[in-house]
mmCIF file of C-alpha atoms in Angstrom:
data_model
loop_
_atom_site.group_PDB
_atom_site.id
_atom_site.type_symbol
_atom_site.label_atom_id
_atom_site.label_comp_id
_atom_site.label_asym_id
_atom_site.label_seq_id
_atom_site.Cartn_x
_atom_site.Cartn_y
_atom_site.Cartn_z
ATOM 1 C CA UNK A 1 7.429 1.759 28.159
ATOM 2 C CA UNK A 2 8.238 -0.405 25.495
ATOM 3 C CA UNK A 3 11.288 -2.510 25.913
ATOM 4 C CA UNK A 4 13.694 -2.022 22.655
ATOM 5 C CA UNK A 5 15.793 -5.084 23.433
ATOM 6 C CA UNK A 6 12.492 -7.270 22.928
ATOM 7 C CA UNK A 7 12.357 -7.132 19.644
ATOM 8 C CA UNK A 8 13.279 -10.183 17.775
ATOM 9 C CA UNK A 9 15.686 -8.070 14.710
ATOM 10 C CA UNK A 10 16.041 -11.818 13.135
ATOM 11 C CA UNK A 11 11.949 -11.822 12.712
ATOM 12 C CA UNK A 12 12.179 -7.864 11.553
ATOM 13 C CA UNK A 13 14.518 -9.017 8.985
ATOM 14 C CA UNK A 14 12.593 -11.713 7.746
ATOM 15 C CA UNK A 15 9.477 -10.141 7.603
ATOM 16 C CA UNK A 16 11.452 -7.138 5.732
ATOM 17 C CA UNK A 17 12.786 -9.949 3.138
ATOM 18 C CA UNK A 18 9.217 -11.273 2.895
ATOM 19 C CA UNK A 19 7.493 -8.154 1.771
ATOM 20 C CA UNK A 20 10.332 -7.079 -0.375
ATOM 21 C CA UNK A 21 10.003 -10.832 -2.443
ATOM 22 C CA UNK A 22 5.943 -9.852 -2.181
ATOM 23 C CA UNK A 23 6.308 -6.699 -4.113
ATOM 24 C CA UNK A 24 9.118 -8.675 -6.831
ATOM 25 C CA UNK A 25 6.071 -11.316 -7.636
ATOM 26 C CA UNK A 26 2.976 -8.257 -7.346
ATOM 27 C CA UNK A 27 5.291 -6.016 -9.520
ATOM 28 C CA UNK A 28 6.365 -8.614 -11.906
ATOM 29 C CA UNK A 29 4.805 -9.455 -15.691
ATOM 30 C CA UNK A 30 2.415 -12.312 -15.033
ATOM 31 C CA UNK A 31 0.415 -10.351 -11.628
ATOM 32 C CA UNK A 32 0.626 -6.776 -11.960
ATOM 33 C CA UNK A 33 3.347 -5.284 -13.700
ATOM 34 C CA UNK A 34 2.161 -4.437 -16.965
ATOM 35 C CA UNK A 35 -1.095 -3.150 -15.454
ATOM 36 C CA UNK A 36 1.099 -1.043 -12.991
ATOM 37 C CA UNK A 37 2.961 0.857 -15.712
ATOM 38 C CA UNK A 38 0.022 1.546 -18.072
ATOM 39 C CA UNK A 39 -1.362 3.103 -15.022
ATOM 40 C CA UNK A 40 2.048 5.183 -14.082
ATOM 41 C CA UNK A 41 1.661 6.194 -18.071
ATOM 42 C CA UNK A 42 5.075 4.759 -18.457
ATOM 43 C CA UNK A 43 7.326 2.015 -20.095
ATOM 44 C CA UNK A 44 9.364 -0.830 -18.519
ATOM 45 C CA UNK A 45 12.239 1.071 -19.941
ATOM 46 C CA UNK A 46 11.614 4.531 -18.193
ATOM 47 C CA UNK A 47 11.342 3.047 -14.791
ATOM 48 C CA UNK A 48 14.107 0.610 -15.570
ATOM 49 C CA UNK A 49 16.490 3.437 -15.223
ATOM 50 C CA UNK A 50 16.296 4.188 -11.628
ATOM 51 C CA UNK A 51 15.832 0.700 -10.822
ATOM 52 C CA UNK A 52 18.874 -0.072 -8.412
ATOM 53 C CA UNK A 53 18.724 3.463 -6.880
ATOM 54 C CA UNK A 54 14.954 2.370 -5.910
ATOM 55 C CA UNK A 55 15.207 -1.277 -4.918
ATOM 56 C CA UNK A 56 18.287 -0.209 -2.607
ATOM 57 C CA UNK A 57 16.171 2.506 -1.096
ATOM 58 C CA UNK A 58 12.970 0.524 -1.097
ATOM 59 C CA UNK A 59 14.873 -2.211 0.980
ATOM 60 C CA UNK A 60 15.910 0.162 3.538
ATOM 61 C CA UNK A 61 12.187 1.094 3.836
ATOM 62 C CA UNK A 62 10.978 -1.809 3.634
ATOM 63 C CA UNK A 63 13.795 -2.904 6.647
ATOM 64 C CA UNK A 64 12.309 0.260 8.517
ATOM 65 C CA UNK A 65 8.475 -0.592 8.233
ATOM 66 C CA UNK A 66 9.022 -4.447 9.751
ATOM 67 C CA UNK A 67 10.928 -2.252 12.776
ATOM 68 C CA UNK A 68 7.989 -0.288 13.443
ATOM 69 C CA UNK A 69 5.315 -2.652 13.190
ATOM 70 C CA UNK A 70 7.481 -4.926 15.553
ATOM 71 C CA UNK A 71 7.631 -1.896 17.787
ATOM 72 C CA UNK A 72 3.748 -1.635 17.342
ATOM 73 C CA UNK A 73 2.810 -4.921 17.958
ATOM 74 C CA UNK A 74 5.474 -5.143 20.675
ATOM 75 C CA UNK A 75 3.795 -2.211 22.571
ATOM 76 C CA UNK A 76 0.227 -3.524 22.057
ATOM 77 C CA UNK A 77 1.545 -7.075 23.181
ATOM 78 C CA UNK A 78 0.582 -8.836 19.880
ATOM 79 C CA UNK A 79 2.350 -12.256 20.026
ATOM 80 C CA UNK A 80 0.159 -14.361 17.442
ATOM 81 C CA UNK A 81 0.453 -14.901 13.550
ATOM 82 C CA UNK A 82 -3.666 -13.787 13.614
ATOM 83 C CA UNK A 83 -2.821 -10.626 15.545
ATOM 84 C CA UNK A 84 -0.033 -9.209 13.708
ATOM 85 C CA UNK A 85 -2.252 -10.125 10.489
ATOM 86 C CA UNK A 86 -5.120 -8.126 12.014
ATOM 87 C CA UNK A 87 -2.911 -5.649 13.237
ATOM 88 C CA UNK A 88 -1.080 -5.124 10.138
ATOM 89 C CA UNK A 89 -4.117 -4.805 8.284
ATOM 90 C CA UNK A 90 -5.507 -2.318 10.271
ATOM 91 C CA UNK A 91 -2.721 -0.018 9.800
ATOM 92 C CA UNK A 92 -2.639 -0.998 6.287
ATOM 93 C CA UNK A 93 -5.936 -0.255 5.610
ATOM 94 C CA UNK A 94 -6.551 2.568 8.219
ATOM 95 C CA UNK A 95 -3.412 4.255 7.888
ATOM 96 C CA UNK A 96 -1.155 3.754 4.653
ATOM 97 C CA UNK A 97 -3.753 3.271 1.713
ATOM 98 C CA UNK A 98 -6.457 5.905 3.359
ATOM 99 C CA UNK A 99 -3.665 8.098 3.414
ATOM 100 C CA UNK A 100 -2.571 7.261 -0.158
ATOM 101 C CA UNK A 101 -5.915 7.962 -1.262
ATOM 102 C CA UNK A 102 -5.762 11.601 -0.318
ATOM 103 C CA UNK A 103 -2.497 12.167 -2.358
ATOM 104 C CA UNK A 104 -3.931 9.730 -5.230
ATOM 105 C CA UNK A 105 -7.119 12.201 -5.272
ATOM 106 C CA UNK A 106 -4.964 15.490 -5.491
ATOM 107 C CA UNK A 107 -2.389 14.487 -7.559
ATOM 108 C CA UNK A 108 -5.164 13.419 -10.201
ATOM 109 C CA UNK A 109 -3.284 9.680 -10.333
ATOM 110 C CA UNK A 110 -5.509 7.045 -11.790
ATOM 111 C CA UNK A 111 -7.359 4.965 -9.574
ATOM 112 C CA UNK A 112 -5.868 1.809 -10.448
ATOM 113 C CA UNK A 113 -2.732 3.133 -9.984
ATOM 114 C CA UNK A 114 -3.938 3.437 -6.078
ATOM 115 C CA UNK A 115 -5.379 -0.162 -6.152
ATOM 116 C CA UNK A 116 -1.915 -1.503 -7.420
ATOM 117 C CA UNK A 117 0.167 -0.138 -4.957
ATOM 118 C CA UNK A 118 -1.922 0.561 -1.653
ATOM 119 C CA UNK A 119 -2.964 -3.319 -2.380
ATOM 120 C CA UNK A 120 0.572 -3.732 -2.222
ATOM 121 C CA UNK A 121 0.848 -2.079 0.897
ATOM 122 C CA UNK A 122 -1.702 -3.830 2.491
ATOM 123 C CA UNK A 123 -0.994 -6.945 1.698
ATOM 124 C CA UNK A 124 2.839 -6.547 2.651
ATOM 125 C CA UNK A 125 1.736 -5.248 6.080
ATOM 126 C CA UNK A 126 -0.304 -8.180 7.199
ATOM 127 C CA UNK A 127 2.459 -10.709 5.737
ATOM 128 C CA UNK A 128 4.313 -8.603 7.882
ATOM 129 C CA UNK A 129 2.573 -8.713 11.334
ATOM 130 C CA UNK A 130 1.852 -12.266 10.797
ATOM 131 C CA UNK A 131 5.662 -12.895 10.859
ATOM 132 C CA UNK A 132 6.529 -10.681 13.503
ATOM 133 C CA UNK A 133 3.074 -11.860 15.250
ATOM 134 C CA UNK A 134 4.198 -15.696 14.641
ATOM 135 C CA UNK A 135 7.695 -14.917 15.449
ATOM 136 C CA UNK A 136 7.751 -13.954 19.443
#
């Protein structure tokens, strides 16, 4: 049984703040923004629209994805920067961008498109487990 009031909400929340500042430097001009939209087929302005509506939402998940790898790594008794890193990247890799593959495939999105943003992914989910890992 995993013990709820173990989690440390101040590393969760870190973590969470983390990733989100990740994916404003991997999204942004000089790294992969402009390669991102020519890949969605779209312009700066067209997903400028929704912009608030999606960074208020994306924080939330965000928020929600640092809970559940802390519940994860809680469960599996991870308490090291190396094993949240390695555990992060396992479900990154095994779980979020195989997954993401499968819609990438049927929805006939480009392939770089799916290397943008399950990079992303990855990448955000070891930072992640590292912190929470670090953080026990």
């Amino acid at each position: 049984m995993i013990d709820y009031a173990a989690i440390n909400y101040t590393a969760v929340l870190v973590a969470a703040i983390a990733s989100f500042l990740l994916g404003a430097i991997w999204f942004s001009p000089p790294v992969f923004g402009p390669a991102w939209l020519r890949a969605l087929g779209k312009t700066k302005e067209e997903v400028c629209g929704r912009q608030r509506y999606a960074l208020a939402i994306t924080a939330v998940t965000t928020w929600i994805t640092a809970y559940v790898l802390a519940v994860i790594m809680l469960g599996l008794k991870i308490a090291s920067a190396w094993g949240g890193a390695i555990a992060g990247l396992s479900i990154g890799v095994g779980i979020v961008a195989t997954s993401m593959l499968s819609d990438y495939l049927f929805c006939n999105f480009r392939i770089k498109l799916f290397f943008i943003q399950a990079g992303h992914r990855v990448i955000y989910l070891v930072i992640m487990g590292a912190i929470l890992g670090a953080w026990r």
